[in-house]
Coordinates of C-alpha atoms and ligand atoms in Angstrom, one line a residue:
M1 CA -39.1 -129.1 225.6
A2 CA -38.9 -125.3 225.8
T3 CA -42.0 -123.3 224.9
S4 CA -41.6 -120.3 221.9
S5 CA -41.8 -117.7 225.0
T6 CA -38.3 -119.3 226.5
K7 CA -37.1 -121.4 223.1
K8 CA -33.6 -119.1 221.9
W9 CA -34.1 -117.1 218.9
W10 CA -30.7 -117.8 217.4
K11 CA -32.3 -121.9 216.8
N12 CA -34.3 -121.5 213.7
A13 CA -32.4 -118.1 212.7
I14 CA -31.1 -118.7 209.1
I15 CA -27.9 -115.4 209.2
Y16 CA -27.0 -113.5 206.0
Q17 CA -22.2 -112.3 205.9
I18 CA -21.8 -108.7 205.0
Y19 CA -18.1 -108.0 204.4
P20 CA -18.9 -104.0 204.5
R21 CA -16.4 -102.7 202.3
S22 CA -17.8 -105.2 199.3
F23 CA -21.5 -105.1 199.6
C24 CA -22.4 -101.6 198.6
D25 CA -20.5 -98.1 198.4
S26 CA -23.7 -95.2 198.3
N27 CA -21.2 -92.0 198.3
G28 CA -19.1 -93.2 195.1
D29 CA -15.9 -93.9 197.0
G30 CA -14.8 -97.7 196.1
I31 CA -15.7 -98.8 199.1
G32 CA -18.8 -100.8 200.5
D33 CA -20.0 -98.7 203.9
I34 CA -23.1 -98.6 206.2
P35 CA -26.0 -96.5 204.2
G36 CA -24.7 -99.1 201.5
I37 CA -25.6 -101.4 204.1
I38 CA -29.2 -99.6 204.5
S39 CA -30.0 -99.6 201.6
K40 CA -30.3 -103.1 201.0
L41 CA -31.8 -104.2 203.4
P42 CA -35.2 -104.2 202.4
Y43 CA -33.1 -106.9 199.9
L44 CA -31.9 -108.9 202.8
K45 CA -36.6 -108.8 203.6
D46 CA -37.8 -110.2 200.5
L47 CA -34.4 -112.7 200.8
G48 CA -36.0 -114.0 204.2
I49 CA -32.9 -113.5 206.8
D50 CA -33.6 -113.0 210.0
A51 CA -30.1 -112.1 211.5
I52 CA -26.8 -110.6 209.3
W53 CA -23.2 -111.2 211.0
L54 CA -21.6 -107.7 210.2
S55 CA -17.6 -108.5 210.2
P56 CA -15.7 -105.6 211.2
V57 CA -17.2 -101.7 211.0
Y58 CA -15.0 -100.6 213.7
S59 CA -12.1 -97.5 213.7
S60 CA -8.8 -99.4 212.1
P61 CA -6.6 -98.1 209.9
G62 CA -7.6 -101.0 206.9
Y63 CA -4.9 -104.0 206.7
D64 CA -6.7 -106.6 207.8
N65 CA -9.6 -105.0 206.0
G66 CA -11.5 -103.6 210.2
Y67 CA -10.6 -106.8 211.7
D68 CA -7.3 -104.4 212.7
I69 CA -9.2 -102.2 215.6
S70 CA -8.1 -99.2 216.9
D71 CA -11.6 -97.6 218.7
Y72 CA -14.0 -100.5 219.2
K73 CA -16.5 -97.8 220.9
N74 CA -16.1 -96.2 217.5
I75 CA -17.3 -96.2 213.4
N76 CA -15.2 -96.9 211.0
P77 CA -15.2 -92.8 208.8
E78 CA -14.4 -94.7 205.2
F79 CA -18.0 -97.3 207.0
G80 CA -20.0 -93.8 208.0
T81 CA -20.7 -92.6 211.0
M82 CA -22.2 -93.8 214.5
E83 CA -25.4 -92.4 213.5
D84 CA -25.5 -94.2 210.3
M85 CA -24.6 -97.3 212.6
D86 CA -27.9 -96.2 215.1
R87 CA -29.9 -95.9 211.9
L88 CA -28.6 -99.5 211.4
I89 CA -29.5 -101.3 213.8
S90 CA -33.1 -100.2 214.2
R91 CA -34.0 -100.1 210.9
A92 CA -32.7 -103.8 210.6
K93 CA -35.3 -104.1 213.7
R94 CA -38.4 -103.1 212.6
L95 CA -37.8 -105.2 209.5
G96 CA -37.1 -107.9 212.1
I97 CA -34.2 -108.6 211.0
K98 CA -31.1 -108.6 214.2
I99 CA -27.7 -108.0 213.7
V100 CA -24.4 -110.5 215.1
M101 CA -21.2 -108.0 215.3
D102 CA -17.4 -109.2 215.2
L103 CA -15.8 -109.1 218.3
V104 CA -12.1 -109.1 217.9
I105 CA -10.3 -109.2 220.6
N106 CA -7.7 -111.3 220.5
H107 CA -5.2 -108.2 218.6
T108 CA -6.1 -104.8 218.4
S109 CA -4.5 -102.8 215.6
D110 CA -1.2 -101.2 216.4
E111 CA -2.8 -98.1 216.4
H112 CA -5.1 -98.0 219.3
E113 CA -4.5 -96.2 221.3
W114 CA -3.1 -98.9 223.9
F115 CA -0.5 -99.8 221.5
Q116 CA 0.2 -96.9 220.8
K117 CA 0.9 -95.6 225.5
A118 CA 2.8 -99.3 225.7
L119 CA 4.4 -98.1 222.2
A120 CA 5.5 -94.7 224.6
G121 CA 6.7 -97.4 227.5
D122 CA 3.5 -97.0 230.0
P123 CA 4.1 -100.2 232.0
K124 CA 0.2 -100.0 233.0
Y125 CA -0.4 -100.6 227.9
R126 CA 2.2 -102.5 228.4
D127 CA 0.9 -105.2 230.1
Y128 CA -1.8 -105.5 227.9
Y129 CA 0.4 -107.4 224.9
Y130 CA 3.3 -109.5 224.9
F131 CA 6.0 -107.2 224.8
R132 CA 9.4 -109.1 225.4
D133 CA 13.2 -108.7 224.9
G134 CA 15.4 -111.7 221.9
N135 CA 17.3 -112.4 225.7
G136 CA 20.3 -112.6 223.5
R137 CA 18.4 -114.5 220.2
K138 CA 16.7 -113.4 217.3
Y139 CA 13.0 -114.0 219.1
P140 CA 12.0 -114.5 222.4
N141 CA 10.4 -118.2 220.3
N142 CA 9.6 -119.6 217.7
W143 CA 6.1 -119.1 217.2
G144 CA 5.3 -119.5 213.7
S145 CA 2.1 -116.3 212.1
F146 CA -0.8 -117.5 210.8
F147 CA 0.0 -114.6 208.0
G148 CA 3.1 -115.9 206.9
G149 CA 6.5 -115.9 209.0
R150 CA 7.5 -115.1 212.2
A151 CA 4.7 -114.3 215.0
W152 CA 6.8 -111.8 217.0
S153 CA 8.3 -108.2 215.4
K154 CA 10.8 -105.3 216.8
T155 CA 10.1 -102.3 217.9
E156 CA 11.8 -99.5 217.2
N157 CA 13.1 -99.7 221.2
G158 CA 14.5 -103.4 220.2
D159 CA 12.4 -105.7 222.0
Y160 CA 9.9 -107.8 220.3
Y161 CA 5.6 -108.2 220.2
L162 CA 3.6 -110.8 219.7
H163 CA 0.9 -110.7 217.0
L164 CA 0.0 -114.4 215.9
F165 CA -1.4 -112.1 212.8
S166 CA -0.1 -109.7 210.9
D167 CA 2.2 -107.5 212.8
K168 CA -0.2 -104.8 212.6
Q169 CA -2.1 -106.5 215.1
P170 CA -0.2 -107.0 218.8
D171 CA -1.7 -110.1 220.1
L172 CA -3.5 -108.9 224.1
N173 CA -2.4 -110.3 227.2
W174 CA -5.5 -111.9 228.3
H175 CA -3.8 -112.8 231.6
N176 CA -4.4 -109.3 232.2
P177 CA -7.7 -108.1 234.5
D178 CA -7.3 -104.3 233.2
V179 CA -7.7 -106.3 229.5
Y180 CA -10.8 -108.1 230.7
E181 CA -12.7 -105.2 232.0
E182 CA -11.8 -103.0 229.0
M183 CA -13.1 -105.9 226.1
T184 CA -16.7 -106.8 228.1
S185 CA -17.1 -103.3 227.9
V186 CA -17.2 -102.9 224.8
M187 CA -19.2 -106.3 224.6
Q188 CA -21.9 -104.4 227.0
F189 CA -21.9 -101.3 224.8
W190 CA -22.7 -102.8 221.5
L191 CA -25.3 -104.6 223.0
D192 CA -26.6 -102.2 224.8
K193 CA -27.5 -100.4 221.0
G194 CA -28.8 -103.7 220.6
I195 CA -26.7 -105.7 218.6
A196 CA -28.2 -109.0 219.2
G197 CA -25.0 -111.1 220.2
F198 CA -21.7 -111.4 217.9
R199 CA -18.9 -113.3 216.4
C200 CA -16.2 -114.0 218.2
D201 CA -13.3 -113.6 215.7
V202 CA -10.7 -116.5 216.4
I203 CA -11.7 -117.7 220.2
N204 CA -9.9 -120.2 221.3
V205 CA -6.4 -119.1 220.9
I206 CA -6.3 -115.5 223.2
F207 CA -5.4 -117.6 226.2
K208 CA -1.8 -117.9 226.0
D209 CA -0.9 -120.9 228.5
N210 CA 3.2 -119.6 228.3
L211 CA 5.4 -117.5 225.4
E212 CA 7.3 -121.3 225.5
D213 CA 9.5 -122.4 222.2
G214 CA 6.7 -124.5 220.3
K215 CA 7.1 -128.1 218.3
Q216 CA 7.9 -127.3 215.0
H217 CA 5.0 -126.7 212.6
L218 CA 5.2 -126.6 209.2
A219 CA 2.3 -123.6 209.6
L220 CA 1.5 -123.0 213.4
T221 CA 5.1 -123.8 215.4
G222 CA 3.1 -122.5 219.1
R223 CA 0.2 -123.6 219.0
E224 CA 0.4 -126.6 221.3
H225 CA 0.5 -123.2 224.1
Y226 CA -2.1 -121.1 222.9
L227 CA -4.9 -123.5 221.0
N228 CA -8.0 -124.1 222.8
T229 CA -6.1 -123.6 226.4
D230 CA -8.0 -124.3 230.2
G231 CA -7.6 -120.2 230.4
C232 CA -9.7 -119.7 227.1
H233 CA -12.5 -121.5 228.5
D234 CA -12.7 -119.7 231.8
L235 CA -12.5 -116.7 230.2
I236 CA -15.8 -117.4 228.1
R237 CA -17.4 -118.7 230.4
R238 CA -16.6 -115.2 232.2
F239 CA -17.9 -113.8 228.6
N240 CA -21.4 -115.3 229.2
D241 CA -21.4 -115.3 233.4
D242 CA -21.3 -111.4 233.7
V243 CA -22.1 -110.4 230.1
W244 CA -23.8 -112.5 227.1
S245 CA -26.3 -114.0 229.2
K246 CA -27.4 -110.8 230.6
Y247 CA -28.3 -110.1 226.6
K248 CA -30.4 -113.0 224.4
T249 CA -27.6 -113.4 222.5
F250 CA -26.3 -115.7 219.8
I251 CA -22.4 -116.1 219.8
V252 CA -20.9 -117.9 217.5
G253 CA -16.6 -118.6 217.9
E254 CA -14.5 -118.7 215.2
A255 CA -12.6 -121.7 216.2
V256 CA -9.1 -122.1 213.9
C257 CA -8.0 -125.7 214.1
I258 CA -10.8 -127.4 216.4
N259 CA -11.7 -131.1 216.2
P260 CA -14.6 -132.2 217.6
D261 CA -14.0 -132.8 220.9
N262 CA -13.0 -129.2 222.1
A263 CA -16.2 -127.9 219.5
K264 CA -17.9 -129.9 222.1
L265 CA -16.0 -128.2 225.5
L266 CA -16.6 -125.2 223.7
T267 CA -20.3 -125.5 223.1
D268 CA -22.1 -127.6 225.2
E269 CA -24.5 -126.4 226.9
D270 CA -23.6 -127.1 230.4
R271 CA -20.6 -125.3 230.5
K272 CA -22.6 -122.2 229.4
E273 CA -19.6 -121.0 226.7
L274 CA -20.5 -120.6 223.5
D275 CA -23.9 -121.3 221.1
T276 CA -21.9 -122.9 218.3
V277 CA -18.7 -122.7 216.8
F278 CA -17.9 -122.3 212.8
F279 CA -15.3 -125.6 212.1
F280 CA -13.2 -125.9 209.4
E281 CA -12.7 -129.3 208.7
H282 CA -14.1 -128.6 205.4
M283 CA -13.1 -126.3 204.5
D284 CA -9.9 -127.6 204.1
V285 CA -10.9 -130.8 202.6
D286 CA -8.7 -129.8 199.6
S287 CA -5.7 -128.9 201.7
R288 CA -2.2 -130.1 202.5
I289 CA -1.5 -128.5 205.3
V290 CA -1.5 -124.5 204.5
K291 CA -4.4 -124.1 202.0
W292 CA -2.6 -122.2 199.5
F293 CA -1.2 -125.9 198.7
K294 CA -3.9 -127.8 197.2
K295 CA -5.0 -131.6 196.5
K296 CA -7.4 -133.4 194.4
Y297 CA -11.3 -132.1 196.0
H298 CA -13.0 -135.3 197.1
P299 CA -16.9 -135.2 197.2
S300 CA -16.8 -138.2 199.6
K301 CA -14.6 -137.0 202.2
F302 CA -16.5 -134.0 202.3
I303 CA -20.0 -135.5 203.0
R304 CA -17.8 -137.8 205.6
I305 CA -16.9 -134.3 207.7
I306 CA -20.2 -132.7 207.2
D307 CA -21.8 -136.0 208.5
K308 CA -19.0 -135.8 211.1
W309 CA -20.1 -132.3 212.8
Q310 CA -24.1 -132.7 212.1
N311 CA -23.1 -135.5 214.3
T312 CA -21.0 -133.9 216.9
L313 CA -22.1 -130.6 217.5
E314 CA -25.8 -129.6 219.6
V315 CA -26.0 -127.0 217.1
P316 CA -23.6 -127.0 214.1
A317 CA -22.9 -123.3 212.3
N318 CA -22.8 -124.6 208.3
Y319 CA -21.4 -122.6 206.2
F320 CA -19.3 -123.0 203.0
E321 CA -18.1 -120.1 202.0
N322 CA -16.8 -116.8 204.6
H323 CA -14.4 -113.6 204.0
D324 CA -11.7 -115.5 204.2
Q325 CA -13.1 -118.8 202.0
I326 CA -12.8 -119.0 198.3
R327 CA -16.1 -119.3 196.2
S328 CA -18.2 -122.0 197.3
V329 CA -19.3 -123.0 193.5
N330 CA -15.5 -122.7 192.5
H331 CA -14.9 -125.0 195.3
F332 CA -17.3 -127.7 195.8
G333 CA -19.0 -126.7 192.6
N334 CA -18.1 -127.0 188.3
T335 CA -18.0 -123.5 187.1
E336 CA -17.5 -124.7 183.5
K337 CA -20.6 -127.1 183.2
Y338 CA -23.0 -127.2 185.9
W339 CA -22.1 -123.4 187.3
E340 CA -26.2 -123.0 188.1
K341 CA -26.7 -126.4 189.3
S342 CA -23.9 -126.7 191.8
A343 CA -24.8 -123.4 193.1
K344 CA -28.0 -124.3 193.9
L345 CA -26.9 -128.1 194.9
L346 CA -25.1 -126.2 197.7
C347 CA -28.0 -124.0 198.3
G348 CA -30.2 -127.0 199.1
L349 CA -27.3 -128.7 200.9
N350 CA -26.0 -125.9 203.4
L351 CA -30.8 -124.8 204.0
S352 CA -31.6 -128.2 204.6
L353 CA -28.5 -129.3 207.2
R354 CA -28.8 -129.9 210.9
G355 CA -28.2 -126.3 212.4
V356 CA -27.7 -122.9 212.5
P357 CA -27.0 -121.7 208.1
F358 CA -25.0 -118.9 207.2
I359 CA -25.1 -117.3 203.3
Y360 CA -22.5 -115.1 202.5
E361 CA -22.7 -112.5 200.7
G362 CA -22.5 -112.7 196.8
E363 CA -23.1 -116.8 197.4
E364 CA -27.1 -117.1 196.9
I365 CA -26.4 -115.2 193.3
G366 CA -23.7 -117.4 192.3
M367 CA -20.6 -115.4 192.9
T368 CA -18.0 -116.8 191.5
N369 CA -13.9 -116.3 192.4
G370 CA -12.3 -113.5 191.5
D371 CA -11.3 -112.8 188.5
F372 CA -8.1 -111.3 188.8
R373 CA -5.5 -109.9 186.2
G374 CA -2.3 -111.0 188.2
L375 CA -1.2 -110.4 191.7
R376 CA -1.2 -106.4 191.5
D377 CA -4.7 -107.0 192.1
I378 CA -4.9 -109.3 194.8
K379 CA -5.6 -106.1 198.4
D380 CA -5.4 -109.0 201.5
V381 CA -2.5 -109.0 203.7
E382 CA -2.9 -112.5 204.2
S383 CA -1.6 -113.2 200.0
F384 CA 0.7 -110.0 200.5
N385 CA 2.9 -111.8 203.4
I386 CA 2.3 -115.9 201.4
N387 CA 4.1 -114.4 199.0
Q388 CA 6.6 -112.2 200.6
S389 CA 7.2 -116.0 202.9
M390 CA 7.4 -117.7 199.4
K391 CA 9.9 -115.5 198.1
R392 CA 12.1 -116.7 201.4
L393 CA 11.2 -120.6 200.4
L394 CA 12.6 -118.5 196.5
L395 CA 9.1 -119.8 194.5
T396 CA 8.7 -117.9 191.4
H397 CA 6.8 -116.0 189.8
S398 CA 4.3 -117.9 188.4
V399 CA 4.2 -120.5 190.7
R400 CA 4.1 -117.6 193.5
R401 CA 1.1 -116.0 191.2
K402 CA -0.9 -119.5 190.1
L403 CA -0.7 -121.0 194.5
I404 CA -1.8 -117.4 195.9
L405 CA -4.6 -116.5 192.5
R406 CA -6.7 -119.2 193.3
T407 CA -6.5 -119.1 197.1
S408 CA -6.6 -115.6 198.0
R409 CA -8.9 -114.2 200.6
D410 CA -10.0 -111.4 197.6
N411 CA -11.7 -114.3 195.6
A412 CA -14.7 -114.0 197.9
R413 CA -13.9 -110.1 198.9
T414 CA -14.5 -108.9 195.2
P415 CA -17.7 -105.9 195.4
V416 CA -21.2 -107.7 195.7
Q417 CA -22.5 -107.6 191.8
W418 CA -26.0 -106.3 191.7
N419 CA -26.4 -105.7 188.0
S420 CA -24.9 -105.4 184.9
S421 CA -23.5 -101.7 185.2
E422 CA -20.1 -101.6 184.7
G423 CA -19.4 -100.5 188.7
A424 CA -22.1 -103.9 188.9
G425 CA -24.1 -101.2 191.3
F426 CA -21.5 -101.5 193.6
T427 CA -20.0 -98.1 192.9
T428 CA -20.6 -95.2 190.6
G429 CA -16.7 -94.3 191.1
E430 CA -13.4 -96.7 190.9
P431 CA -14.5 -99.9 193.3
W432 CA -11.4 -100.8 195.4
L433 CA -11.5 -104.7 194.6
K434 CA -11.7 -105.5 191.1
I435 CA -14.7 -106.3 189.6
N436 CA -15.7 -109.3 188.2
D437 CA -16.7 -108.8 185.1
N438 CA -19.4 -111.6 184.8
K439 CA -21.5 -108.8 186.4
S440 CA -23.0 -109.1 183.3
F441 CA -25.1 -112.7 183.6
I442 CA -24.0 -113.1 187.6
N443 CA -26.2 -110.3 189.3
V444 CA -29.2 -109.5 191.1
E445 CA -30.9 -107.3 189.1
D446 CA -31.3 -110.0 186.2
E447 CA -31.8 -113.0 188.6
S448 CA -34.6 -111.2 190.3
K449 CA -36.6 -111.2 186.4
D450 CA -35.5 -114.9 186.1
E451 CA -37.6 -117.8 187.8
N452 CA -35.2 -120.0 188.0
S453 CA -32.0 -118.1 189.1
I454 CA -30.0 -119.2 191.5
L455 CA -31.4 -116.5 193.8
N456 CA -35.0 -117.8 193.5
F457 CA -34.2 -120.5 194.3
Y458 CA -32.0 -119.5 198.0
K459 CA -35.9 -117.3 198.5
S460 CA -37.9 -120.6 197.2
M461 CA -35.7 -122.7 200.0
I462 CA -35.6 -120.6 202.5
E463 CA -39.2 -120.4 202.6
F464 CA -39.2 -123.9 202.3
R465 CA -36.9 -124.2 205.4
K466 CA -39.0 -121.7 207.2
G467 CA -42.3 -123.8 206.6
S468 CA -40.9 -127.4 207.1
Q469 CA -40.6 -128.3 211.0
A470 CA -38.8 -132.1 209.9
I471 CA -35.3 -129.3 208.6
Q472 CA -36.3 -126.4 211.8
E473 CA -36.2 -129.3 214.3
G474 CA -36.0 -132.0 212.7
T475 CA -33.7 -135.2 213.8
Y476 CA -30.6 -136.5 210.8
R477 CA -29.7 -139.1 209.9
R478 CA -26.8 -140.1 207.4
V479 CA -27.9 -143.1 204.4
A480 CA -25.9 -145.7 203.4
S481 CA -25.2 -144.3 199.1
P482 CA -21.9 -144.1 197.2
G483 CA -19.6 -142.2 198.8
D484 CA -19.7 -138.8 196.2
V485 CA -23.8 -139.4 196.7
Y486 CA -25.3 -137.5 199.4
I487 CA -28.5 -138.9 200.8
F488 CA -29.9 -138.0 204.7
T489 CA -33.0 -138.3 206.3
R490 CA -34.7 -135.3 208.4
E491 CA -37.1 -136.5 210.0
S492 CA -39.9 -134.6 212.8
D493 CA -43.5 -136.2 214.7
E494 CA -45.2 -136.2 211.5
E495 CA -42.8 -136.7 207.8
R496 CA -40.2 -138.1 207.5
L497 CA -37.5 -136.0 204.5
Y498 CA -35.0 -137.3 202.7
I499 CA -32.6 -135.0 200.6
Y500 CA -30.5 -136.0 198.1
C501 CA -27.4 -134.7 196.8
N502 CA -25.2 -135.3 194.0
L503 CA -22.0 -133.8 194.5
T504 CA -20.4 -135.1 191.3
S505 CA -21.0 -134.1 188.0
M506 CA -21.5 -137.4 186.3
N507 CA -25.1 -138.9 186.2
K508 CA -25.7 -141.0 189.8
V509 CA -27.3 -144.2 190.3
V510 CA -28.9 -144.6 193.5
E511 CA -31.5 -146.0 195.7
F512 CA -34.3 -144.1 195.8
Y513 CA -36.6 -144.2 198.7
G514 CA -40.6 -141.7 199.6
D515 CA -43.3 -140.6 198.0
R516 CA -43.0 -137.9 197.1
I517 CA -40.2 -135.0 195.2
I518 CA -41.1 -132.0 197.1
F519 CA -38.3 -130.0 195.5
G520 CA -35.1 -130.1 194.2
N521 CA -33.0 -128.0 191.9
Y522 CA -34.0 -129.8 188.0
G523 CA -37.5 -129.9 187.0
E524 CA -40.0 -132.1 186.5
D525 CA -39.4 -132.9 182.6
E526 CA -35.5 -132.7 183.2
R527 CA -35.6 -135.2 185.9
L528 CA -35.1 -139.0 185.7
D529 CA -36.7 -141.6 188.1
F530 CA -33.7 -143.6 188.6
M531 CA -30.7 -141.8 188.9
L532 CA -29.4 -138.3 190.1
K533 CA -27.9 -135.8 187.5
P534 CA -24.8 -133.9 187.7
Y535 CA -25.3 -131.6 191.2
E536 CA -28.7 -132.6 190.9
F537 CA -30.6 -131.5 194.5
R538 CA -34.2 -132.5 195.9
I539 CA -36.0 -133.3 198.5
V540 CA -38.5 -137.0 198.9
V541 CA -41.0 -136.2 201.4
S542 CA -42.4 -139.5 203.2
N543 CA -45.5 -139.5 205.3
I544 CA -44.9 -140.8 208.9
Ligands
ISL1 O1 -8.0 -117.2 205.9 C1 -7.9 -118.1 206.9 C2 -6.5 -118.5 206.3 O2 -6.9 -118.1 205.1 C3 -7.2 -118.2 208.3 O3 -6.0 -118.8 208.6 C4 -7.5 -116.9 209.2 O4 -6.5 -115.9 209.2 C5 -8.5 -117.6 210.4 O5 -9.4 -118.1 209.5 C6 -8.7 -116.3 211.2 O6 -9.6 -115.4 210.8 C7 -10.0 -114.7 210.9 O7 -9.6 -114.1 212.1 C8 -7.8 -113.0 210.8 C9 -8.8 -112.1 210.2 O8 -8.0 -111.4 208.9 C10 -10.0 -112.9 209.3 O9 -10.8 -112.6 208.3 C11 -10.8 -112.9 210.2 O10 -12.3 -113.9 209.8 C12 -7.1 -112.1 211.6 O11 -8.1 -111.4 212.6
CA2 CA1 -18.8 -95.9 200.1

């Protein structure tokens, strides 16, 4: 077993994701920024997290809120300056908080100097991207984009360039060794500044085997030519060997459309690729192929998926929401009758599973989906493009409105609710995205004062996890139970914990094991001995 000095710091870490645009605005322009983040470091310290995953703050025209980078070694002026960033890194360090940055290397912004030079005809930079002519056909191949529509757009010269995401995000050509040199230099630049690792955006699509036509697929025609290719594994191994292994990094890959076999290959310790991956299967539990078409959510299916991934990965990256998903309390909880109980249950579950838990900004106060008045309130490029695709399918405005409002990524991007004032303590100006009206009671200030709040439940659960060897390092085993109640054990040499999660809004009779309840979201006077109440979470200890 590893000693404390050789043990990897991230194995017991709790990581908090910040989406800078929506976190805290320091200068009243309605856009969250780095000085805003610095001002909230004491709050994060008090919450008890160990590291921040910072969504992109690099220079960017902002068509995909920073996931379209125009200069990897500079800061977007909307978010601040390089001095602000250096200050964030050093202040966080003083508080013992590490910073993991987002690394977006599948594509750049079309406003990146490289792409601009490529458009101007510079052969060196043309080979940084994929330019092809239509060969007399309409498009170079039949691939689709993640954001709807085709993966190719025409340049003014009449040729096409590849973009798996929006047309403002041209894909890099990872067959070109210069691209490798450029990007490893970017990684080094930030690691030398003292950041602790990377969350690698769509890492398993970066290497395209070839540009041949793909099999028809409802959303992602062409994907067999770029998902989890051998070339991608090779590249990641080289990143690890040449750069990451020289620092004490934590590397989590966002792995789209990933299955357990591929995830194992990406994270197997001996292969020296990634430390862990974000998987999506639990997020898609209620989707029909694409997220816009929903089906009924079945907790039993959700549980089976989580259980499967607990048994798949050496260190799973656990999360129930992020900046691309709807709010977890809307997704897997019940915002009407059991908002508080279900938010606490999701907290309990996330923080008692095996692996590294991620908390997304606002999740710790139970923030809900955006209360948008119509499509005009939505700013996300993905929603915009999907709306265009749906128009082509002749869907009516009211259908498009319904489908998009309930699934848009903007649901998780509404500003963090710090207090109940008009700007929610997020801004003194006009917020870039509508603030939820429920800031009147869902906000940090009020929840800090209420000892039974969701926020204080998070704090206690984080503290509980930190003090529990069984949860931090113990084994995991699912215990037989009714399909929509999740019961599992976490066990160390000293103790066995039974974790009970009722993922429904009904009472559930279950078999109880263990000796003593040591944690839960129902008080002693509300709890029943023979069943779990709606969204009840309990930890029972049994001494061994
Ligand atoms: O958000 C999604 C579904 O609504 C995903 O398909 C998402 O596009 C995919 O997970 C990739 O996400 C990442 O890369 C995108 C960026 O827009 C996302 O914000 C980012 O998390 C392109 O860089
Ligand atoms: Ca600002």
